[in-house]
Coordinates of C-alpha atoms and ligand atoms in Angstrom, one line a residue:
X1 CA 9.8 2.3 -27.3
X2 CA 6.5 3.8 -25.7
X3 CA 5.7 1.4 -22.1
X4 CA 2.9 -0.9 -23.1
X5 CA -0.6 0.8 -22.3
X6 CA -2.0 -1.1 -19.2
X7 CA -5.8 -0.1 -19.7
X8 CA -6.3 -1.6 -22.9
X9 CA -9.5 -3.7 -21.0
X10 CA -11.3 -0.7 -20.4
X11 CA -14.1 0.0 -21.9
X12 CA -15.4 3.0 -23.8
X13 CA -17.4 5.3 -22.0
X14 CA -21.5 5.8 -22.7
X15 CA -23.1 9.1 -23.1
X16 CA -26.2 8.4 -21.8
X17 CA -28.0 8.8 -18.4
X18 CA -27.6 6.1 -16.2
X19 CA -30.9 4.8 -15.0
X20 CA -30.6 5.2 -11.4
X21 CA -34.7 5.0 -10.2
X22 CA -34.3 8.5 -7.8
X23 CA -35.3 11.8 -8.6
X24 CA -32.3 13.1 -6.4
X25 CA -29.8 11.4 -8.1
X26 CA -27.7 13.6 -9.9
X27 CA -27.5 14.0 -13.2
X28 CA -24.8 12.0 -15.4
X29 CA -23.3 13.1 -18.6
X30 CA -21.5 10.2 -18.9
X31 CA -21.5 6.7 -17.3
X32 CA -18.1 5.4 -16.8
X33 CA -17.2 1.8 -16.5
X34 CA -14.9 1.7 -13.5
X35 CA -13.3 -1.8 -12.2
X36 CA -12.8 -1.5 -8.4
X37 CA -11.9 -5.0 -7.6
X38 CA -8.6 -5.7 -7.6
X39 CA -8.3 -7.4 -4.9
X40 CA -10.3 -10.3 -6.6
X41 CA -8.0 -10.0 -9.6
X42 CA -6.1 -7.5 -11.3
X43 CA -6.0 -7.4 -15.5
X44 CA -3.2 -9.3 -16.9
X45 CA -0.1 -7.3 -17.7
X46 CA 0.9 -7.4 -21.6
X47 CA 4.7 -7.7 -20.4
X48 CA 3.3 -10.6 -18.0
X49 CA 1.3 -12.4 -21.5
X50 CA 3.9 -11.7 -24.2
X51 CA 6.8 -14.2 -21.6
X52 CA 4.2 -16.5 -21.2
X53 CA 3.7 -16.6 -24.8
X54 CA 6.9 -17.5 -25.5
X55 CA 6.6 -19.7 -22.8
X56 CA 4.2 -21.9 -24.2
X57 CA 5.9 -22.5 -26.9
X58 CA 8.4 -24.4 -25.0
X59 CA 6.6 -27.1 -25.1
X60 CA 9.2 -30.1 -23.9
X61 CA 8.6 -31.1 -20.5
X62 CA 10.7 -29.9 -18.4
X63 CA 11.8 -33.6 -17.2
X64 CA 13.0 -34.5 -20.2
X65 CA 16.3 -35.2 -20.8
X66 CA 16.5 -34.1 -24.6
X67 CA 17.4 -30.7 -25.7
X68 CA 13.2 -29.8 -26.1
X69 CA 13.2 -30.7 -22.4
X70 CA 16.3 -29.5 -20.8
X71 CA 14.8 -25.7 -22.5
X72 CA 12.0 -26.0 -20.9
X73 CA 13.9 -27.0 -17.6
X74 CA 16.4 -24.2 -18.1
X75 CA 12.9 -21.2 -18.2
X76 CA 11.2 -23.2 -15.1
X77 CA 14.8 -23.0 -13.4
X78 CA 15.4 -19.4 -14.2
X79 CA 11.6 -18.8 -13.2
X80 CA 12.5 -20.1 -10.2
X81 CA 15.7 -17.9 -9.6
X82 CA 13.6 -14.9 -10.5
X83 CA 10.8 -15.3 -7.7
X84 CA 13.5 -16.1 -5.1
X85 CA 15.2 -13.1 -5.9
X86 CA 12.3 -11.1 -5.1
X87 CA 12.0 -12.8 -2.2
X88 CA 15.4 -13.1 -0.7
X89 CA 15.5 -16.7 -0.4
X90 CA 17.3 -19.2 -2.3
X91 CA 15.6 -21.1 -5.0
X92 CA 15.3 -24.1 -3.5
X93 CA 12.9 -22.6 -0.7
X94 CA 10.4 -21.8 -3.9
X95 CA 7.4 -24.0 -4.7
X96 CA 5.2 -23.3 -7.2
X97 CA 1.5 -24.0 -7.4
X98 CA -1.4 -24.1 -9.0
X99 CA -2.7 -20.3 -7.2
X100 CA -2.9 -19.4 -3.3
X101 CA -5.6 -21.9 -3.0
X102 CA -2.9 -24.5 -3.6
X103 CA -0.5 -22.9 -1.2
X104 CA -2.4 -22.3 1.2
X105 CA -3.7 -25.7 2.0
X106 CA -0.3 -27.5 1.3
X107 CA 1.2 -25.0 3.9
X108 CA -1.5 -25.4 7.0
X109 CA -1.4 -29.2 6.4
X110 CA 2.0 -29.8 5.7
X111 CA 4.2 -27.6 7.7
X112 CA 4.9 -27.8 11.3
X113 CA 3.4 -31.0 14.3
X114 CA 0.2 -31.3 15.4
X115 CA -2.0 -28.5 16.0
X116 CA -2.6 -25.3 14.2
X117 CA -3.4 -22.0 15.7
X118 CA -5.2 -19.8 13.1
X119 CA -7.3 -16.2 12.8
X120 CA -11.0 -16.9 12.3
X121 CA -10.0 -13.7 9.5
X122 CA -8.4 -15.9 7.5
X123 CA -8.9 -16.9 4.3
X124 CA -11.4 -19.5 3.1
X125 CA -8.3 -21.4 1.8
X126 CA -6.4 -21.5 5.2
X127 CA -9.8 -21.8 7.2
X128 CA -10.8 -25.0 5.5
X129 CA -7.5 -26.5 4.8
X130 CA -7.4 -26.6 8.6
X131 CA -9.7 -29.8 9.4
X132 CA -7.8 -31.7 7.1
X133 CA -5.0 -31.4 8.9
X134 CA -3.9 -34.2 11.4
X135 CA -4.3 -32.5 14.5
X136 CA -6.7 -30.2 15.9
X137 CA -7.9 -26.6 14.6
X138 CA -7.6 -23.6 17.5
X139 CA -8.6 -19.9 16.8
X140 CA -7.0 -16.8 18.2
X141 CA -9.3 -13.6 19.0
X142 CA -9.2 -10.8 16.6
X143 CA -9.8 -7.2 17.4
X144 CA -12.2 -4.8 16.4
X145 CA -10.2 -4.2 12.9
X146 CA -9.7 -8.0 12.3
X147 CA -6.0 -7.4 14.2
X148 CA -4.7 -10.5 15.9
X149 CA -3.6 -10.3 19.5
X150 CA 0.5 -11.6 20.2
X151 CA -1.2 -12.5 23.4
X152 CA -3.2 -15.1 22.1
X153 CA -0.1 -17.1 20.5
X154 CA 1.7 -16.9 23.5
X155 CA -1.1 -18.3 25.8
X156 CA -2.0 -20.9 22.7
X157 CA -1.9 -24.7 23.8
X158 CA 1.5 -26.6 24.0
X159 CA 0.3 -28.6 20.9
X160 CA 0.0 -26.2 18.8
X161 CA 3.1 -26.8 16.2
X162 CA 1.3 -24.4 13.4
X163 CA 0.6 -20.8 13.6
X164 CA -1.1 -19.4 10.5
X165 CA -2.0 -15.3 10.5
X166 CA -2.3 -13.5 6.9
X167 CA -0.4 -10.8 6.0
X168 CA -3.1 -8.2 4.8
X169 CA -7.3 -9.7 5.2
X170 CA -8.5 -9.7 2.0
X171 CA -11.9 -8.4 2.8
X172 CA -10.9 -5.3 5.0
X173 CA -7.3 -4.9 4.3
X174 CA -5.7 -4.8 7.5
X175 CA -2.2 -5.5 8.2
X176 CA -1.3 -8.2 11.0
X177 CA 1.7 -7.7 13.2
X178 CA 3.8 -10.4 10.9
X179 CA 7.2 -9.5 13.0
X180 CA 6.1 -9.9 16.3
X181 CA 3.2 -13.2 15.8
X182 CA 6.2 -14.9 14.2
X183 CA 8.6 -13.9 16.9
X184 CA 5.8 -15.4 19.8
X185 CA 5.3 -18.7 17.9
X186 CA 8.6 -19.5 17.7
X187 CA 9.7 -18.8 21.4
X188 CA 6.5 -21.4 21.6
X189 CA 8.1 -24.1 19.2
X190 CA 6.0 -23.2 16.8
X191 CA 6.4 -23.1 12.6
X192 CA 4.7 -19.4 11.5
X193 CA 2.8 -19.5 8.1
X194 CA 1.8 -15.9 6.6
X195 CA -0.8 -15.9 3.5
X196 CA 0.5 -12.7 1.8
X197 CA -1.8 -13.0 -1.2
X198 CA -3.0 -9.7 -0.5
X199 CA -0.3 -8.1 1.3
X200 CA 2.2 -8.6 -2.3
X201 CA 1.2 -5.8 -4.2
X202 CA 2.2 -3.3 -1.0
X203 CA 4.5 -5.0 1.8
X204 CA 8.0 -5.7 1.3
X205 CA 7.7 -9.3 1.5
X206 CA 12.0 -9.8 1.7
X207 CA 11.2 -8.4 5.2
X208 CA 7.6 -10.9 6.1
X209 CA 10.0 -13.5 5.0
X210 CA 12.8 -12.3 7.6
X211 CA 10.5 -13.2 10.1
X212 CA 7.7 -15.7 8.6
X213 CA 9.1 -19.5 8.2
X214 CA 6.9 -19.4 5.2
X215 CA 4.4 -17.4 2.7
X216 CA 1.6 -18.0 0.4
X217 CA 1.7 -15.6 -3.1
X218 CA -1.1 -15.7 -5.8
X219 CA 0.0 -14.2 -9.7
X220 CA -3.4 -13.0 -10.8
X221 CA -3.3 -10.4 -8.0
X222 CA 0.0 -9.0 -9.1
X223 CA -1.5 -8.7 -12.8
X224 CA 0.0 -12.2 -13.2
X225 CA -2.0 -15.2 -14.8
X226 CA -4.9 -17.3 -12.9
X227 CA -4.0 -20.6 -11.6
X228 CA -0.5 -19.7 -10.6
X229 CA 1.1 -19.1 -6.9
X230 CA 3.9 -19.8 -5.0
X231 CA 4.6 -21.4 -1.5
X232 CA 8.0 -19.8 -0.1
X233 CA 9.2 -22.4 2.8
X234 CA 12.5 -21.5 4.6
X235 CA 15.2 -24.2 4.7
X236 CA 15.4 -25.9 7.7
X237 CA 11.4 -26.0 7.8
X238 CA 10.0 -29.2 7.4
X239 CA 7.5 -29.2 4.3
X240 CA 5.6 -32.4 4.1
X241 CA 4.5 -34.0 0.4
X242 CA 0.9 -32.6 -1.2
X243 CA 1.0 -34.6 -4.0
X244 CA 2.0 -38.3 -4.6
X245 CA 3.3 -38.9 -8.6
X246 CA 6.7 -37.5 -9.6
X247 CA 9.3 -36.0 -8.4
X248 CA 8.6 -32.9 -9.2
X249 CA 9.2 -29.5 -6.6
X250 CA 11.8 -31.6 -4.9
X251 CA 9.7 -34.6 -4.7
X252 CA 6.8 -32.9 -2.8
X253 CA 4.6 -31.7 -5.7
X254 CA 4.0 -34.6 -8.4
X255 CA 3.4 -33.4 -11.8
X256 CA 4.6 -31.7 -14.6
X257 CA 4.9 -28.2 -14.2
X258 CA 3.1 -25.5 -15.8
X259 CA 5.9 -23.3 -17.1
X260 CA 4.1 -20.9 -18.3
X261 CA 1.9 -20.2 -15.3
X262 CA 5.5 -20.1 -13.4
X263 CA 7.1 -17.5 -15.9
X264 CA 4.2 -15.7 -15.1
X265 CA 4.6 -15.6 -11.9
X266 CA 8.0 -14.4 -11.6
X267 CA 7.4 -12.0 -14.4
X268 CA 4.2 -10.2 -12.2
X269 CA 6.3 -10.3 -8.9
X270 CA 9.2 -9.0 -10.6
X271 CA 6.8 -5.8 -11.8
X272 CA 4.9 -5.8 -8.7
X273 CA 8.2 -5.4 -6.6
X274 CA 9.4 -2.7 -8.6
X275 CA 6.8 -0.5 -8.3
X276 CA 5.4 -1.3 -5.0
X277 CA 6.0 2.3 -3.8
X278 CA 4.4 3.7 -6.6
X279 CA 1.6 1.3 -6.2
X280 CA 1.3 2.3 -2.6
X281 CA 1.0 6.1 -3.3
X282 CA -0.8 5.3 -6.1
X283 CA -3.3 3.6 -5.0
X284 CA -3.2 5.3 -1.2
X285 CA -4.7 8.5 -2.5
X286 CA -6.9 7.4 -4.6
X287 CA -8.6 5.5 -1.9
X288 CA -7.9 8.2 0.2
X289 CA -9.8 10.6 -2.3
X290 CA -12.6 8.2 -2.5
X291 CA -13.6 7.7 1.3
X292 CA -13.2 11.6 1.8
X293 CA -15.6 11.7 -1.3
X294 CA -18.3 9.6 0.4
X295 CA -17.5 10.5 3.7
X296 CA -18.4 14.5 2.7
X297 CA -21.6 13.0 1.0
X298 CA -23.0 10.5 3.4
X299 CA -21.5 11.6 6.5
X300 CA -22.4 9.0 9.5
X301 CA -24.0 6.8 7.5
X302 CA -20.6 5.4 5.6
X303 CA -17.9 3.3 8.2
X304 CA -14.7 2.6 7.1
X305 CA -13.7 -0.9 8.6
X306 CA -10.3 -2.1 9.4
X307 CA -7.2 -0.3 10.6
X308 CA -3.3 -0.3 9.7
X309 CA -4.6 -1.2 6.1
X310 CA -3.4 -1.7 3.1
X311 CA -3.1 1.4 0.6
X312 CA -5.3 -0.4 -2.4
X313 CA -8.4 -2.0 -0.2
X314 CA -11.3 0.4 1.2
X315 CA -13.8 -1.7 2.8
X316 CA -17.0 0.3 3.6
X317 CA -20.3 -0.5 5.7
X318 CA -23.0 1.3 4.8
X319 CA -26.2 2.7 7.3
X320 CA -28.5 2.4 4.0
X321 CA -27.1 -0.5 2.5
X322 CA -28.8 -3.7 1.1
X323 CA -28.2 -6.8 -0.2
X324 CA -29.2 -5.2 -3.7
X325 CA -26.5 -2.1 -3.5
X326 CA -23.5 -4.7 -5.5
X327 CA -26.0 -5.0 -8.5
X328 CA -27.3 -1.7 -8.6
X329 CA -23.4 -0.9 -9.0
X330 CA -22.9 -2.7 -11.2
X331 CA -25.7 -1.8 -13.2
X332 CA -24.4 2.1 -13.2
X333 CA -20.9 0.9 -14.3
X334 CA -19.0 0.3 -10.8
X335 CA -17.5 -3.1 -10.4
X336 CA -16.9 -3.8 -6.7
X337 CA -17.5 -7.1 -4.2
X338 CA -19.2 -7.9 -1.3
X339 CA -16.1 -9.4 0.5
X340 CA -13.8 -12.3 -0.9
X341 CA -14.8 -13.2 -4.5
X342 CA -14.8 -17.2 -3.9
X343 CA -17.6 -16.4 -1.8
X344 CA -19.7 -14.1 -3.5
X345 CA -22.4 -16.7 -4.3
X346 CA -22.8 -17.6 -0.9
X347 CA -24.8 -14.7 0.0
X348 CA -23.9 -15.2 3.7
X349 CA -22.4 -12.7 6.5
X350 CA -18.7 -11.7 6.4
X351 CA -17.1 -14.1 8.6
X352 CA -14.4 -11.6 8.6
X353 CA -16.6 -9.0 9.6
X354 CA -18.3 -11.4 12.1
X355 CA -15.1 -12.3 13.4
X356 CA -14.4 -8.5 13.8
X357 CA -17.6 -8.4 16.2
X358 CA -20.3 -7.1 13.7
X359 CA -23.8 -8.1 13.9
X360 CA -24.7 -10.6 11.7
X361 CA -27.1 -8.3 9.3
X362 CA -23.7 -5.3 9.6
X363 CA -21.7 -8.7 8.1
X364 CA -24.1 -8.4 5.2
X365 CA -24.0 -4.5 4.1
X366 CA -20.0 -4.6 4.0
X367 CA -18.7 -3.5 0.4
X368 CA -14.9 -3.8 -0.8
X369 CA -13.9 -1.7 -3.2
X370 CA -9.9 -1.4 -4.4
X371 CA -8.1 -0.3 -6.5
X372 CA -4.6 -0.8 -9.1
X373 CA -2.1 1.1 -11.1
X374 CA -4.8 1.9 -13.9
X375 CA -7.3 3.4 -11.5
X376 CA -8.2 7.0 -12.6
X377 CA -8.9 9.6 -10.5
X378 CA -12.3 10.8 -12.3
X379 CA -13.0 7.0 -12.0
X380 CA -13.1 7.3 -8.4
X381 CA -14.9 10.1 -8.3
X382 CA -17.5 8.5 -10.4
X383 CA -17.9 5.4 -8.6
X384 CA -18.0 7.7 -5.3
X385 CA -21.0 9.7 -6.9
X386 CA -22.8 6.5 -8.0
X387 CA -22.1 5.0 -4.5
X388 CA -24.2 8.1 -2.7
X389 CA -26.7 8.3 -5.3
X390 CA -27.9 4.6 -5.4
X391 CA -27.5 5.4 -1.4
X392 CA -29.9 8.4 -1.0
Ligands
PLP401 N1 -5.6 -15.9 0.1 C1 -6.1 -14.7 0.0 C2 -5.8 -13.7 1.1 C3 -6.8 -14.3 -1.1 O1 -7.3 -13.1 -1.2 C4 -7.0 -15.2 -2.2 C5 -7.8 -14.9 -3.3 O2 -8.8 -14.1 -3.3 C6 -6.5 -16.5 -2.0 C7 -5.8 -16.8 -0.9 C8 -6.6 -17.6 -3.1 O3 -5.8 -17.3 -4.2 P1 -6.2 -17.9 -5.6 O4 -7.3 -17.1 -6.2 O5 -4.9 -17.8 -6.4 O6 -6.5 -19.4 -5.4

């Protein structure tokens, strides 16, 4: 049987001249449609929506003790198996959740005592679970690349029983030193929490999780459904109940679970671990290929931002740029964000690039643009070409 065609989404091509208002632009033959924004959510995979079809036609509840039920239990269970496999932990260290979102606030305010040390880098879902937490929120420096020092969790205060760094920033795409944070939070009592949202589709996460205590995953950035994550938390860790109601996810997660959601989750891990090399070289030149591109056009005026990064995430700051650059983009065919998607309406600075040092109006001009499996290279070569021409 032929492998299922994973650009189906795409749309046909226009022959027509895209209206970019410059009499140096160059010339188009064709304008492309060209989705650089993976990192905000990858297409659904058709092996990823034909389980979950056949998921959601299970439709006991998996409490149940009749036969509907007990088939519904049996999918959830084997769902279950299926992500801890991937992860190298045993099933009952697997939580599943409604997204990252979810995880991410159960883990930073229901794992460890007291305080939590965090990155300011970190994720609007770690940053603002943090004052909801009983006990006080302290920040670690970053570097220049949005790096966080080892220093600053061995120096953190004594009441810190939290430390919370992500495995990749999802703005800029650097990697943090998962090994060696973990390794100084617990010679200072600590519980270390790693978001890997962004770090799943590249980063062997068997080995974060040799090290981390416990990890954050999101489906929909795997090509896995919306609404559907998983919080890995190592035995021995203390986990505290998010929600009150059932005794669902050992007691700590009321409610009856979304099976589907969790099929599809193990389903786009499973794929996402089994290519991750491919991914990686993948993916690596093309973004590769794409900051040479712009780099050979634009010269000083393009900086690339971050360092030790991901292979799929190129995050760009531009000498010319403007608020209006996303839109005009998008209006030649290039689909890219200005930073995290749940805070693209905001329309304020990075506070990962402020974090990183940048002025607040070099916060503003900062573009990310990544890429998947289905990326072309003539697509990137496009989107590079419209990027320097809406530029000039
Ligand atoms: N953490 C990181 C690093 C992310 O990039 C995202 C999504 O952009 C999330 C958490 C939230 O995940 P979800 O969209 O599944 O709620």
């Amino acid at each position: 049987m032929d492998a299922p065609r994973r650009d189906f989404w795409k749309k046909p091509r226009k022959l027509v001249r895209p209206p970019i208002d410059n009499p140096n632009a160059g010339v188009y033959n064709e304008i492309m449609n060209v989705y650089l924004d993976y990192a905000a959510s990858a297409p659904l995979r058709s092996e990823v929506r034909e389980e979950m079809l056949r998921a959601f036609d299970e439709f006991g509840n998996p409490d149940s003790l009749h036969a509907y039920g007990r088939r519904a239990a049996d999918l959830l269970l084997r769902a279950r198996d299926r992500v801890a496999a991937v992860l190298g932990v045993s099933p009952a260290e697997v939580y599943f959740t409604a997204g990252g979102t979810e995880a991410d606030n159960w883990a930073v305010r229901c794992l460890g005592e007291k305080d939590v040390l965090l990155s300011p880098a970190e994720h609007a879902a770690v940053l603002e679970a943090a004052p909801l937490r009983d006990g006080k929120a302290h920040f670690c420096r970053v570097d220049e690349n949005g790096i966080v020092s080892t220093d600053s969790v061995y120096t953190m205060p004594e009441s810190v029983g939290l430390v919370a760094v992500m495995g990749a920033n999802n703005e800029v795409g650097s990697l943090q030193p998962v090994k060696e944070l973990a390794e100084a939070a617990h010679a200072r009592g600590a519980v270390f929490f790693s978001d890997c949202v962004q770090a799943a589709c590249s980063q062997d996460l068997k080995e974060i999780l040799r090290h981390a205590d416990a990890i954050s995953l999101s489906a929909h950035k795997l090509g896995g459904p919306k609404g559907a994550g998983v919080l890995a938390v190592k035995k021995g860790v203390k986990l505290r109940r998010l929600i009150a109601g059932g005794e669902q996810e050992r007691g700590l997660r009321g409610g009856t679970a979304d099976l589907a959601a969790a099929v599809g989750m193990a389903r786009s891990l499973e794929l996402a671990a089994a290519e991750r090399e491919a991914f990686c070289r993948h993916t690596g030149a093309l973004r590769d290929l794409f900051e040479r591109t712009l780099r050979r056009e634009l010269g000083e005026g393009v900086r690339i931002d971050g360092a030790n990064r991901v292979p799929n995430i190129s995050h760009l700051t531009f000498a010319q740029g403007s608020d209006a650059l996303l839109s005009l983009l998008d209006l030649h065919g290039v689909a890219a964000s200005g930073g995290a998607a749940c805070s693209a309406h905001a329309a304020r600075p990075s506070h990962v690039m402020r974090a990183m040092g940048r002025s607040e109006r070099e916060a503003r001009q900062g573009v990310r643009f990544s890429f998947g499996m289905e990326t072309r290279e003539e697509e990137v070569l496009f989107a590079a070409r419209v990027v320097a021409d809406c530029l000039k």
